[in-house]
Tab-separated table of C-alpha atoms and ligand atoms in Angstrom:
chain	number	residue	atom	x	y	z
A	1004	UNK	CA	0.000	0.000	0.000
A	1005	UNK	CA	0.973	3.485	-0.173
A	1006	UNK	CA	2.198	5.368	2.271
A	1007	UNK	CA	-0.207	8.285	1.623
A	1008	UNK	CA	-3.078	5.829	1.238
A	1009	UNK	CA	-5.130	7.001	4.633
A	1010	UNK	CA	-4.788	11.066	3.867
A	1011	UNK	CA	-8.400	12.111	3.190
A	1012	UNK	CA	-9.317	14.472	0.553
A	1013	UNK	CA	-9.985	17.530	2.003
A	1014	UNK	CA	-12.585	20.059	1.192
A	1015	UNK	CA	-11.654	22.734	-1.782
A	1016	UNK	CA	-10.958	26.388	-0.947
A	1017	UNK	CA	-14.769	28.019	0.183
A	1018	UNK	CA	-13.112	31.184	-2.034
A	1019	UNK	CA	-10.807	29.555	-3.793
A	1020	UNK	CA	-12.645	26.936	-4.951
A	1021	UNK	CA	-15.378	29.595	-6.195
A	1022	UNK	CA	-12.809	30.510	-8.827
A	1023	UNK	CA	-12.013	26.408	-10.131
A	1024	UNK	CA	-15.292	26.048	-11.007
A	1025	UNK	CA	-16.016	29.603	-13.067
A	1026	UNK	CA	-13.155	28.361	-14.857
A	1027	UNK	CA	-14.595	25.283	-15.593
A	1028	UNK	CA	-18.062	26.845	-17.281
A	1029	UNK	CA	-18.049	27.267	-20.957
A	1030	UNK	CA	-21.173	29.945	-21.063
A	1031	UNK	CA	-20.110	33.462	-22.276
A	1032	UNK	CA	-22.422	34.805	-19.854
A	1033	UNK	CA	-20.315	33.325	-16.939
A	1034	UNK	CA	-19.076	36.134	-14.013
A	1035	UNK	CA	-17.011	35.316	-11.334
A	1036	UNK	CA	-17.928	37.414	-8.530
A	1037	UNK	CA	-16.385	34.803	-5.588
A	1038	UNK	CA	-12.459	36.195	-5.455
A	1039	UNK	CA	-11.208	39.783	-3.952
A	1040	UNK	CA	-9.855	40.885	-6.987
A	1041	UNK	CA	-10.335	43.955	-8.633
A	1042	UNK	CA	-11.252	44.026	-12.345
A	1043	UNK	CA	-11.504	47.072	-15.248
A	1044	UNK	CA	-14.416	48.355	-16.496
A	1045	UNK	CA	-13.833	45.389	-19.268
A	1046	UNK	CA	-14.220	43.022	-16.518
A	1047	UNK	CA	-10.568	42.422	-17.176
A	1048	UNK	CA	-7.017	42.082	-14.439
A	1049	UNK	CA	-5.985	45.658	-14.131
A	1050	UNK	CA	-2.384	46.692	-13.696
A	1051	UNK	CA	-1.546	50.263	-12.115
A	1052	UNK	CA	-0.236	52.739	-14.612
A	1053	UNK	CA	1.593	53.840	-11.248
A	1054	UNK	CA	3.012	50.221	-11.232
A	1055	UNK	CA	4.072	49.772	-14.619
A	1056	UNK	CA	5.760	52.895	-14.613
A	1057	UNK	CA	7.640	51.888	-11.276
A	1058	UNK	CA	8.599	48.719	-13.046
A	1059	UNK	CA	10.282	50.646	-15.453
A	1060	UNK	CA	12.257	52.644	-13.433
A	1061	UNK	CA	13.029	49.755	-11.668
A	1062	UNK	CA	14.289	48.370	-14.725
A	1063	UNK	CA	16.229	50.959	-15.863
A	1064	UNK	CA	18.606	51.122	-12.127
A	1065	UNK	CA	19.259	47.600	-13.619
A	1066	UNK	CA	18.131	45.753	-9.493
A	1067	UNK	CA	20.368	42.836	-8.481
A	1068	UNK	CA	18.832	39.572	-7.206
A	1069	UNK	CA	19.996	39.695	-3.881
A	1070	UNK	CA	18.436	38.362	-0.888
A	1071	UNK	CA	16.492	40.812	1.563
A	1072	UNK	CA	17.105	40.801	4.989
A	1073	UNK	CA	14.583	39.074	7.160
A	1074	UNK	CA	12.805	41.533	7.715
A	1075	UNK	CA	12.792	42.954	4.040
A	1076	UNK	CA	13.472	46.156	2.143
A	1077	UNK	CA	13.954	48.674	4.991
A	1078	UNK	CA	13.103	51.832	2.842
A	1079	UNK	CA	10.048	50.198	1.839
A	1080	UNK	CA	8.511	48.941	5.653
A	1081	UNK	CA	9.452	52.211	6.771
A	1082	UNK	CA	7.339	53.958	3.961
A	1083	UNK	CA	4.823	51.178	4.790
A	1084	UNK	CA	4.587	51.972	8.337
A	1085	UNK	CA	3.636	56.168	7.109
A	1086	UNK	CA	1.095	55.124	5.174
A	1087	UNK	CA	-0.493	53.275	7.767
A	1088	UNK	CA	0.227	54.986	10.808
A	1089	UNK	CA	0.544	58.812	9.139
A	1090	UNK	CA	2.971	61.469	9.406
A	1091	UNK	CA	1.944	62.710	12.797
A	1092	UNK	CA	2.309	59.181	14.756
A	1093	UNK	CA	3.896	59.714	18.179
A	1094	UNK	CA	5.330	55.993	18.242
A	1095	UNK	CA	6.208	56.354	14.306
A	1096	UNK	CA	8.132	59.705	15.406
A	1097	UNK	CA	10.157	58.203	18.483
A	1098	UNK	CA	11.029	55.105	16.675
A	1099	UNK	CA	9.238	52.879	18.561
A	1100	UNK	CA	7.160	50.793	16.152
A	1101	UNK	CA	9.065	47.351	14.812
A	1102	UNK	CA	7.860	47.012	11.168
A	1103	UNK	CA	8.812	43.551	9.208
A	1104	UNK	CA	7.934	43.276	5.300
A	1105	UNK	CA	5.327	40.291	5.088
A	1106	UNK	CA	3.886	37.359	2.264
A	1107	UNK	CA	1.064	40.248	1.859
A	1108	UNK	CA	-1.582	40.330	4.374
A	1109	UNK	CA	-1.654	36.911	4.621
A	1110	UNK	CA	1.834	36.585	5.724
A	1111	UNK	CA	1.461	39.336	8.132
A	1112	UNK	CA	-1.368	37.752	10.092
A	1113	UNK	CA	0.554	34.718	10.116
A	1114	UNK	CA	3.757	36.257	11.633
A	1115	UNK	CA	1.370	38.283	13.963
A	1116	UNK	CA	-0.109	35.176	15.251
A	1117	UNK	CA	3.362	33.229	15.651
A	1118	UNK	CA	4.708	36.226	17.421
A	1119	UNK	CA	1.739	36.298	19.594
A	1120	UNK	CA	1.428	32.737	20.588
A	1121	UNK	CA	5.473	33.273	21.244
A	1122	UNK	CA	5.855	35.975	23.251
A	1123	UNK	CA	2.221	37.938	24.153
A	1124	UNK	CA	2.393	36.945	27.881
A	1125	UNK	CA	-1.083	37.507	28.955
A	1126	UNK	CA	-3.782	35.166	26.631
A	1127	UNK	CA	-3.724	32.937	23.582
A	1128	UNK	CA	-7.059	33.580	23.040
A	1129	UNK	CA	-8.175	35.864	19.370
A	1130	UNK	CA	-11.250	36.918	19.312
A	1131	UNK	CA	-12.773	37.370	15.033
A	1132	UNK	CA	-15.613	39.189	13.988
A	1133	UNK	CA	-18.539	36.517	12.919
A	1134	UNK	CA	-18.231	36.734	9.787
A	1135	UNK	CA	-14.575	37.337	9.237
A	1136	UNK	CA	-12.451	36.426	5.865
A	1137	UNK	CA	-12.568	32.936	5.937
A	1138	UNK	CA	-8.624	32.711	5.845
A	1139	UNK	CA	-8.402	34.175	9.794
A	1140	UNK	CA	-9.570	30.986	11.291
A	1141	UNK	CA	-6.819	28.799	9.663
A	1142	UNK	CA	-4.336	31.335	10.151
A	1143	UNK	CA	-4.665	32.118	13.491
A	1144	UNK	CA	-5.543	28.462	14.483
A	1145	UNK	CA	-1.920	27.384	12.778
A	1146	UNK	CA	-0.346	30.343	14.165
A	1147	UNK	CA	-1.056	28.341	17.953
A	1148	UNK	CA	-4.166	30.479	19.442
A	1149	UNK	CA	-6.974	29.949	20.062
A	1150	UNK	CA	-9.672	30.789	17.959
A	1151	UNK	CA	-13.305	32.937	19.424
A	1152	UNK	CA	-16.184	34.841	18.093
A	1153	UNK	CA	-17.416	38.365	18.336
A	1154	UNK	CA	-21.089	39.638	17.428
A	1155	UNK	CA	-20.230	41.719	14.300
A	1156	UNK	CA	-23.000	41.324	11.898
A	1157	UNK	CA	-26.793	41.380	12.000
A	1158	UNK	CA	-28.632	39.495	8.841
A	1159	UNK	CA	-31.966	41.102	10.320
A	1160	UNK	CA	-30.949	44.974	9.360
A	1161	UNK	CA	-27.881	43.299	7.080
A	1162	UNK	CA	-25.662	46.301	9.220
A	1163	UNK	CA	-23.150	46.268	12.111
A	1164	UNK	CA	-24.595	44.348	15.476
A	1165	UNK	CA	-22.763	47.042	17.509
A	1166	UNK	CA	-24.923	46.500	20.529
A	1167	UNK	CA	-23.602	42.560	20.286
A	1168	UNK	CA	-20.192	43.628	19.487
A	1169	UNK	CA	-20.075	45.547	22.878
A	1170	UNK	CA	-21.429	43.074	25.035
A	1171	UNK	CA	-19.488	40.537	23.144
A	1172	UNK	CA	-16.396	42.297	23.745
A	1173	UNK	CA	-16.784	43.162	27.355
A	1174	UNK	CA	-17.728	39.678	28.032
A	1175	UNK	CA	-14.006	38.576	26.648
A	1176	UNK	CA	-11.567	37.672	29.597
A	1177	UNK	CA	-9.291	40.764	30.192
A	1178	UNK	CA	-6.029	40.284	28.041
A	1179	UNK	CA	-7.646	38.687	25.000
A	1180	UNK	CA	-6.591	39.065	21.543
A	1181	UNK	CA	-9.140	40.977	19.131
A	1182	UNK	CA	-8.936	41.110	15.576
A	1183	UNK	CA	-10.373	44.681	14.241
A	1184	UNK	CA	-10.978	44.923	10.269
A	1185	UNK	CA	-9.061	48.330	9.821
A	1186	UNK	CA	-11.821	49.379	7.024
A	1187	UNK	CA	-13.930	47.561	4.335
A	1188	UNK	CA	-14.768	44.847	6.707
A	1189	UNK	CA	-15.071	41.341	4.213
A	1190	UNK	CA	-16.760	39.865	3.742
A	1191	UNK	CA	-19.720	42.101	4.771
A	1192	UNK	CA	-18.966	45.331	3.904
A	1193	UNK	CA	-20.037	46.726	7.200
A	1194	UNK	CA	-17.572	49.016	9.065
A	1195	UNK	CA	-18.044	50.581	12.227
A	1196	UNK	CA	-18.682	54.602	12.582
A	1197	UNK	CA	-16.064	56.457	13.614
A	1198	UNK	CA	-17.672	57.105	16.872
A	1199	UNK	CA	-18.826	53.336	17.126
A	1200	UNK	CA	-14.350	53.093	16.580
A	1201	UNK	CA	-14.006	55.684	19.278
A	1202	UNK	CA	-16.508	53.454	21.875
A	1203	UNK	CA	-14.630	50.189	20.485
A	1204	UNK	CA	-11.263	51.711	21.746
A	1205	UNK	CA	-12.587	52.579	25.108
A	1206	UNK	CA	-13.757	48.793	25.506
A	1207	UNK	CA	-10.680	47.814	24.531
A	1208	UNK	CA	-8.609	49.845	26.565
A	1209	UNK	CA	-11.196	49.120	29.765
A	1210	UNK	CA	-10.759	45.351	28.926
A	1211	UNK	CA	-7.550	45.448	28.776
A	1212	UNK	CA	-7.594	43.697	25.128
A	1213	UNK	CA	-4.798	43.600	23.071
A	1214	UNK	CA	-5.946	45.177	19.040
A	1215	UNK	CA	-5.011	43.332	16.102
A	1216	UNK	CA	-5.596	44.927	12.969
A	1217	UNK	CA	-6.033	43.736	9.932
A	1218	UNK	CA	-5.598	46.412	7.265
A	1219	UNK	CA	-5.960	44.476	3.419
A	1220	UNK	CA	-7.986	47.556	1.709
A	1221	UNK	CA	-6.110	50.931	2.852
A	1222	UNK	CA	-7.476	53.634	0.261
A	1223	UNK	CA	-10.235	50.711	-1.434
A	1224	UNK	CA	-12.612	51.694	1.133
A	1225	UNK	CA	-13.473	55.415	0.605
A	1226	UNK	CA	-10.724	56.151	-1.846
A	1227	UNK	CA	-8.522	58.021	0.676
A	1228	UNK	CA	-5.621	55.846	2.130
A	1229	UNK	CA	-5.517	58.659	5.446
A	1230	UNK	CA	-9.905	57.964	5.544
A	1231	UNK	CA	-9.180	54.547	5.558
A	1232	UNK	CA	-6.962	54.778	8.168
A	1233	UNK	CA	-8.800	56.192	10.751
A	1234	UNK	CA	-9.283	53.143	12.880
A	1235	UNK	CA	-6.034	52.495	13.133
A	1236	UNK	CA	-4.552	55.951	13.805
A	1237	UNK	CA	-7.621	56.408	16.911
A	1238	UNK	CA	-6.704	53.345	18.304
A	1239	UNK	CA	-2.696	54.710	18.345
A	1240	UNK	CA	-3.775	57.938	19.712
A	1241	UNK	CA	-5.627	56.569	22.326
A	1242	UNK	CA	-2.095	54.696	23.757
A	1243	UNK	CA	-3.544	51.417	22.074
A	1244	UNK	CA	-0.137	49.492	21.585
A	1245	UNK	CA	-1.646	48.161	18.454
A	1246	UNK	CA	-0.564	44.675	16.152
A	1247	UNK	CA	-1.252	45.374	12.532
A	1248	UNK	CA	-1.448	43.369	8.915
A	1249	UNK	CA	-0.614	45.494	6.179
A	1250	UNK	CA	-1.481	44.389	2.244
A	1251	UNK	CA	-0.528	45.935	-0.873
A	1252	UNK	CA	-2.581	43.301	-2.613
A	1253	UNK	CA	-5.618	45.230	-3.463
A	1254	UNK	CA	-4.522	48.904	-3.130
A	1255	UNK	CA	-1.229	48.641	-5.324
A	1256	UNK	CA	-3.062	45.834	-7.465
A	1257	UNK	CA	-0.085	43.744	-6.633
A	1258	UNK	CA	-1.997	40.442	-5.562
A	1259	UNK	CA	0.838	37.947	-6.813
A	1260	UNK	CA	3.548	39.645	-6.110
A	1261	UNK	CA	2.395	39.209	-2.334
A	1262	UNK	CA	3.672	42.458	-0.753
A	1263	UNK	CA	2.543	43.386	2.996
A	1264	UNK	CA	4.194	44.258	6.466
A	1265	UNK	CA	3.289	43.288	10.465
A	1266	UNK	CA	4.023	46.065	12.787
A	1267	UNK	CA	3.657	46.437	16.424
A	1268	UNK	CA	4.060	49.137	18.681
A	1269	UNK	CA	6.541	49.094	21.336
A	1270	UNK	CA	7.145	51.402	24.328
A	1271	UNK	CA	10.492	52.530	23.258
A	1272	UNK	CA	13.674	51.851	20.876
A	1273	UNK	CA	15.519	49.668	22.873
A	1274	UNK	CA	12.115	47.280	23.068
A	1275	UNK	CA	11.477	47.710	19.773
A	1276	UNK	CA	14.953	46.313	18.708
A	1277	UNK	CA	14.424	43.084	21.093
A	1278	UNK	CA	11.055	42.684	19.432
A	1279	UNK	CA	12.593	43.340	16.204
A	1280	UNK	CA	15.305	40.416	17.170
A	1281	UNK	CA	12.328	38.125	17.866
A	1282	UNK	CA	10.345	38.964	14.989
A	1283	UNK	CA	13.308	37.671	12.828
A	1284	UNK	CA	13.546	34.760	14.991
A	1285	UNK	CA	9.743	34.032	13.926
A	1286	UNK	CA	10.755	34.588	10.304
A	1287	UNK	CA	14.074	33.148	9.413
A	1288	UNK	CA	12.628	29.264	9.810
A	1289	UNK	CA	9.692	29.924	8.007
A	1290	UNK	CA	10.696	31.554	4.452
A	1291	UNK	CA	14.315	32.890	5.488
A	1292	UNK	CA	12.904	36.464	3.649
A	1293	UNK	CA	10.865	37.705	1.583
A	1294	UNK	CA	10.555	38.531	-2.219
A	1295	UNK	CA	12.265	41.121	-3.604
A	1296	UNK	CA	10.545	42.610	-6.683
A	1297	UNK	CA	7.114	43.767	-5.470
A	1298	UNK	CA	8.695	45.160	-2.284
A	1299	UNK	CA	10.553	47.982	-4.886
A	1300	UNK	CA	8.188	48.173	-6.758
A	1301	UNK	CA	5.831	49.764	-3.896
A	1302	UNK	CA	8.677	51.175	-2.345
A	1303	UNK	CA	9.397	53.156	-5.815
A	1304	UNK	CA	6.051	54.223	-5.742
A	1305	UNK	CA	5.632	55.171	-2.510
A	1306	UNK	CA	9.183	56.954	-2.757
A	1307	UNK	CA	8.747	59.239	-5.651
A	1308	UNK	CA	6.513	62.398	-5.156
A	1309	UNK	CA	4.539	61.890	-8.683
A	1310	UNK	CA	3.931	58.576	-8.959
A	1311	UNK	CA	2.873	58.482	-5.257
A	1312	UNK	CA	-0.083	61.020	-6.662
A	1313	UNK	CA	-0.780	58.751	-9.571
A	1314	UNK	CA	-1.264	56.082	-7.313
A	1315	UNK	CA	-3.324	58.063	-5.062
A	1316	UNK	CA	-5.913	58.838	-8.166
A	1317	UNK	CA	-5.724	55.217	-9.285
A	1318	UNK	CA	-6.866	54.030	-5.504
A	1319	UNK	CA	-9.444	56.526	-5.821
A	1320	UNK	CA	-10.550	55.756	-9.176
A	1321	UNK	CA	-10.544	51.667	-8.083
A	1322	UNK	CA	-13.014	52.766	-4.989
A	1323	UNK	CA	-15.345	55.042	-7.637
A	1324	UNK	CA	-15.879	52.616	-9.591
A	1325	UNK	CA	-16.781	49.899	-7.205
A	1326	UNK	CA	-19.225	52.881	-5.832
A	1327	UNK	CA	-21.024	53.653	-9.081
A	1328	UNK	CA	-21.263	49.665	-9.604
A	1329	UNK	CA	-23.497	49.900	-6.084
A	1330	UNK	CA	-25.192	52.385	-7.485
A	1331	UNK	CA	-26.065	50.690	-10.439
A	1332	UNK	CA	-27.058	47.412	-9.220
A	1333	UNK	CA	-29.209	49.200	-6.705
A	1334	UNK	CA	-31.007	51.441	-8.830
A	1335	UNK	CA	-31.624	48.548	-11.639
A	1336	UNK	CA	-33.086	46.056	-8.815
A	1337	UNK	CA	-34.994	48.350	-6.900
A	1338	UNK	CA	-36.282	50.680	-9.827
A	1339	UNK	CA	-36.252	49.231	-13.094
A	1340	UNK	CA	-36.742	45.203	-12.205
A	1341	UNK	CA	-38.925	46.333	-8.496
A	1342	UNK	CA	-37.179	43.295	-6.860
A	1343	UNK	CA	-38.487	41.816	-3.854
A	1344	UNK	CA	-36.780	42.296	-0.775
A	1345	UNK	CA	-34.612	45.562	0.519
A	1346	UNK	CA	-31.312	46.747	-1.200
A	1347	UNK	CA	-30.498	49.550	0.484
A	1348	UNK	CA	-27.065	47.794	2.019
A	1349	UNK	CA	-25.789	47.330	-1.602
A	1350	UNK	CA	-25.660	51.184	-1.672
A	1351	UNK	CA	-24.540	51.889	1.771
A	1352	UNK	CA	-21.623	48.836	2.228
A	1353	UNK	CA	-18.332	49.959	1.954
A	1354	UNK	CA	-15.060	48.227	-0.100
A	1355	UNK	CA	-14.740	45.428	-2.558
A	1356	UNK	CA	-17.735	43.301	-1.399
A	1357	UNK	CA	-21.061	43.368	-0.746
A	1358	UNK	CA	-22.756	40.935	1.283
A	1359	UNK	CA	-26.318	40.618	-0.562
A	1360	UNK	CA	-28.526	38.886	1.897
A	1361	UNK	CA	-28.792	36.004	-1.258
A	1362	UNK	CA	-29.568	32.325	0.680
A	1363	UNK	CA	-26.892	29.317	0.283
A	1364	UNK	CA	-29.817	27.710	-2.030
A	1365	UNK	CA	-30.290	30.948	-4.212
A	1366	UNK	CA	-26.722	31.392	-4.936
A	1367	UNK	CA	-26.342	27.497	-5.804
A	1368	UNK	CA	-29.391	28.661	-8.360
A	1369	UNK	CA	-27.119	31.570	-9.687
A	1370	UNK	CA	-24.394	29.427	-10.780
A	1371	UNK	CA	-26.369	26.350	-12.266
A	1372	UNK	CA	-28.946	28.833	-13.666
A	1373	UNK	CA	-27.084	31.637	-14.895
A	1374	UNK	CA	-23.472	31.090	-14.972
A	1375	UNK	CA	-22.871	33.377	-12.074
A	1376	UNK	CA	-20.536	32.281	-9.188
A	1377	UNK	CA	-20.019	33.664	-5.555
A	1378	UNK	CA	-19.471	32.177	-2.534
A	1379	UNK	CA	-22.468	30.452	-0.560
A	1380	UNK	CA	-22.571	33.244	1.998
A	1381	UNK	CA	-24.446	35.648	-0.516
A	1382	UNK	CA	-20.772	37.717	-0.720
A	1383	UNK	CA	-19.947	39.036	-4.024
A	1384	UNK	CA	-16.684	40.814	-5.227
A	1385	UNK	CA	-18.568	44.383	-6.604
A	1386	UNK	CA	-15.697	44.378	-8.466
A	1387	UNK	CA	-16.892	41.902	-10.817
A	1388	UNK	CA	-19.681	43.516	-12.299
A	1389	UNK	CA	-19.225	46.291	-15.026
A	1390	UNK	CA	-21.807	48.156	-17.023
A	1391	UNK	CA	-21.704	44.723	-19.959
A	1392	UNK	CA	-22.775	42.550	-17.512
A	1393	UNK	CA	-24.754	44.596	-14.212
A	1394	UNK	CA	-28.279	44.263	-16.262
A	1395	UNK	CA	-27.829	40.583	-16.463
A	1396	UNK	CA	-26.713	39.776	-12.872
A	1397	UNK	CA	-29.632	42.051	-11.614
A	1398	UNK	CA	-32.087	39.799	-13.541
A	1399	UNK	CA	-30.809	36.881	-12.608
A	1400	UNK	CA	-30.580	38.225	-8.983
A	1401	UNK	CA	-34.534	38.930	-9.604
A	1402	UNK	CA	-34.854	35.682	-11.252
A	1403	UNK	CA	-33.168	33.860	-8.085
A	1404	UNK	CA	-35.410	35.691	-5.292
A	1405	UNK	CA	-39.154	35.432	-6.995
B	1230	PMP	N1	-7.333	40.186	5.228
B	1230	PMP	C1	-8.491	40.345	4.591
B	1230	PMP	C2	-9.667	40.820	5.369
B	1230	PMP	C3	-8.582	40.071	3.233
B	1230	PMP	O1	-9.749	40.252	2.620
B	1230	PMP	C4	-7.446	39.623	2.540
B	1230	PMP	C5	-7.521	39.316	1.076
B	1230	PMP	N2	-8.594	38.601	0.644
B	1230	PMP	C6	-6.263	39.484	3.254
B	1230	PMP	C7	-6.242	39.782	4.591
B	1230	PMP	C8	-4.959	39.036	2.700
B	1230	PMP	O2	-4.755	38.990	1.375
B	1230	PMP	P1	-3.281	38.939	0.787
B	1230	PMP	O3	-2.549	37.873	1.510
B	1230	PMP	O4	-3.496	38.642	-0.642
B	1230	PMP	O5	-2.700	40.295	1.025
């Protein structure tokens, strides 16, 4: 017999796994609305002209192949850590924040969690928002803590349970680990006010609980990266000493060439370098360091004065035209087609998805019936619709709820 003989198969990717079968359909019709990726108004991959021309400049300084340091391109996690934290950060100012370039977001939760199941003396305990990504679970679970639940959303008013998310929080054992979505909260599209943030960081701070951020969608939320940053800089000016995943995935449009950063804030410099020391210590056995070429290519952008402006416009022109999809969709269900049901959240969710309130059963109708694919929660990527196919997915939407 084989030696692998007794591994089960296990169950494909709930996200993923959307994707495989898309693939597989032969109708022209056929949209894929189940992965986080952004796509042009042709429904098509879209590549920054910010990035492109980075990647010539880049070019043209003819770049070795050398390995990074553990820890990555220092020029470009200390640009990382401005954008996220901003210009007027006390612990960015006195040095004390330990910044490590990260696999993306991904890799940043992961090396969040290791370093908190390491060395975060006081719980091993993370509490997610229900729903969170579906990737958190896994990540945090293989990361060595343990995995809880917060109240987050409520399918009666399809908006934020905020009195649940109090209680929920306050009920947590002091010390625990909670995992905040910075801004465009996925896969519901629901993000707390900013006074609902402000309340959330007193909680926090009377609990005791130690803030983990998760930041994938800086700038995809409203189309300003500083907006989308608000959480995050409250919680820091509030003394939070926060953990945060960074991603350049969806803001730079850099998805494969997975470029992110973890940061944590420390009390001082001489902390943050033993942190630092330990961070590395996390790293090194894992992937030794991280890839090169995306980690330029952001830091050129973020670097140069003009292309940095580009980029801005292109963020903000990704956001506008997720917004006027929401528009669309909402005005062509509720006005032209008079859909059952409310739609108002379509209009008023924030980021690249929208949680549409669509049953397990309806969307399993969507893709056998009309070639459209999302994942069985009702989420789907607003991203994937454009004006050559929004009239179709509406009626088919219409079609799937009479
Ligand atoms: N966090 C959240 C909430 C996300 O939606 C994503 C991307 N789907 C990530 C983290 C990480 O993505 P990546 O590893 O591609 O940066």
């Amino acid at each position: 017999v084989s030696t692998w003989s007794a591994v089960p198969a296990g169950p494909p990717d709930p996200i993923l796994g959307v994707t495989e079968a898309f693939k597989a359909d032969k109708d022209p019709r056929k949209i894929n609305l189940g992965v986080g990726a952004y796509r042009d108004e042709n429904g098509k991959p879209y590549v920054l002209g910010s990035v492109k021309k980075a990647e010539e400049i880049l070019t043209a300084s003819k770049p070795d192949k050398e390995y990074l340091p553990i820890t990555g391109l220092p020029e470009f996690t200390k640009k990382a850590a401005l954008l996220a934290y901003g210009a007027e950060s006390a612990p960015l100012n006195s040095g004390s924040i330990a910044v490590t370039q990260s696999i993306s977001g991904t890799g940043a939760l992961r090396i969040g969690g290791a370093f908190l199941a390491r060395h975060y003396p006081h719980s091993k305990v993370v509490y997610l928002p229900v729903p969170s990504w579906g990737n958190h679970t896994p990540i945090f679970r293989d990361s060595g803590l343990e995995v809880r639940g917060y109240r987050y959303f409520d399918k009666g008013t399809v908006g934020l349970d905020f009195v649940g998310l109090k209680a929920d929080l306050q009920a947590a054992p002091e010390h625990s680990i909670v995992l905040l979505h910075a801004c465009a909260h996925n896969p519901t599209g629901v993000d707390p006010t900013q006074e609902q943030w402000a309340q959330i960081s007193d909680i926090v701070k009377e609990k005791k609980l130690m803030p983990f951020f998760d930041m994938a969608y800086q700038g995809f939320a409203s189309g300003s990266t500083d907006r989308d940053a608000f959480a995050v800089r409250h919680f820091v000016s509030q003394g939070h000493q926060i953990a945060l995943a960074q991603s350049f995935a969806k803001n730079m449009g850099l998805y494969g060439e997975r470029v992110g950063a973890f940061s944590l804030i420390t009390s001082d410099a001489a902390e943050k370098a033993r942190v630092d020391s330990q961070l590395k210590i996390v790293i090194r056995p894992m992937y030794s360091n991280p890839p090169l070429h995306g980690a330029q290519i952001a830091n050129t952008i973020l670097g140069d004065k003009l292309l940095y402006s580009q980029w801005e416009g292109e963020v903000k022109g990704m956001a506008d035209r997720i917004i006027s999809m929401r528009e669309k969709l909402y005005g062509t269900l509720t006005h032209d087609l008079k859909t059952p049901g409310e739609w108002g959240h379509i209009k008023s969710q924030i980021g690249m998805f929208s949680f549409t309130g669509l049953t397990s059963a309806q969307t399993k109708a969507l893709a056998e019936k009309a070639h459209i694919y999302m994942t069985a929660d009702g989420r789907i990527s607003m991203a994937g619709l454009n004006t050559s196919n929004i009239e179709y997915f509406a009626q088919s939407v219409d079609a799937a709820v009479r």
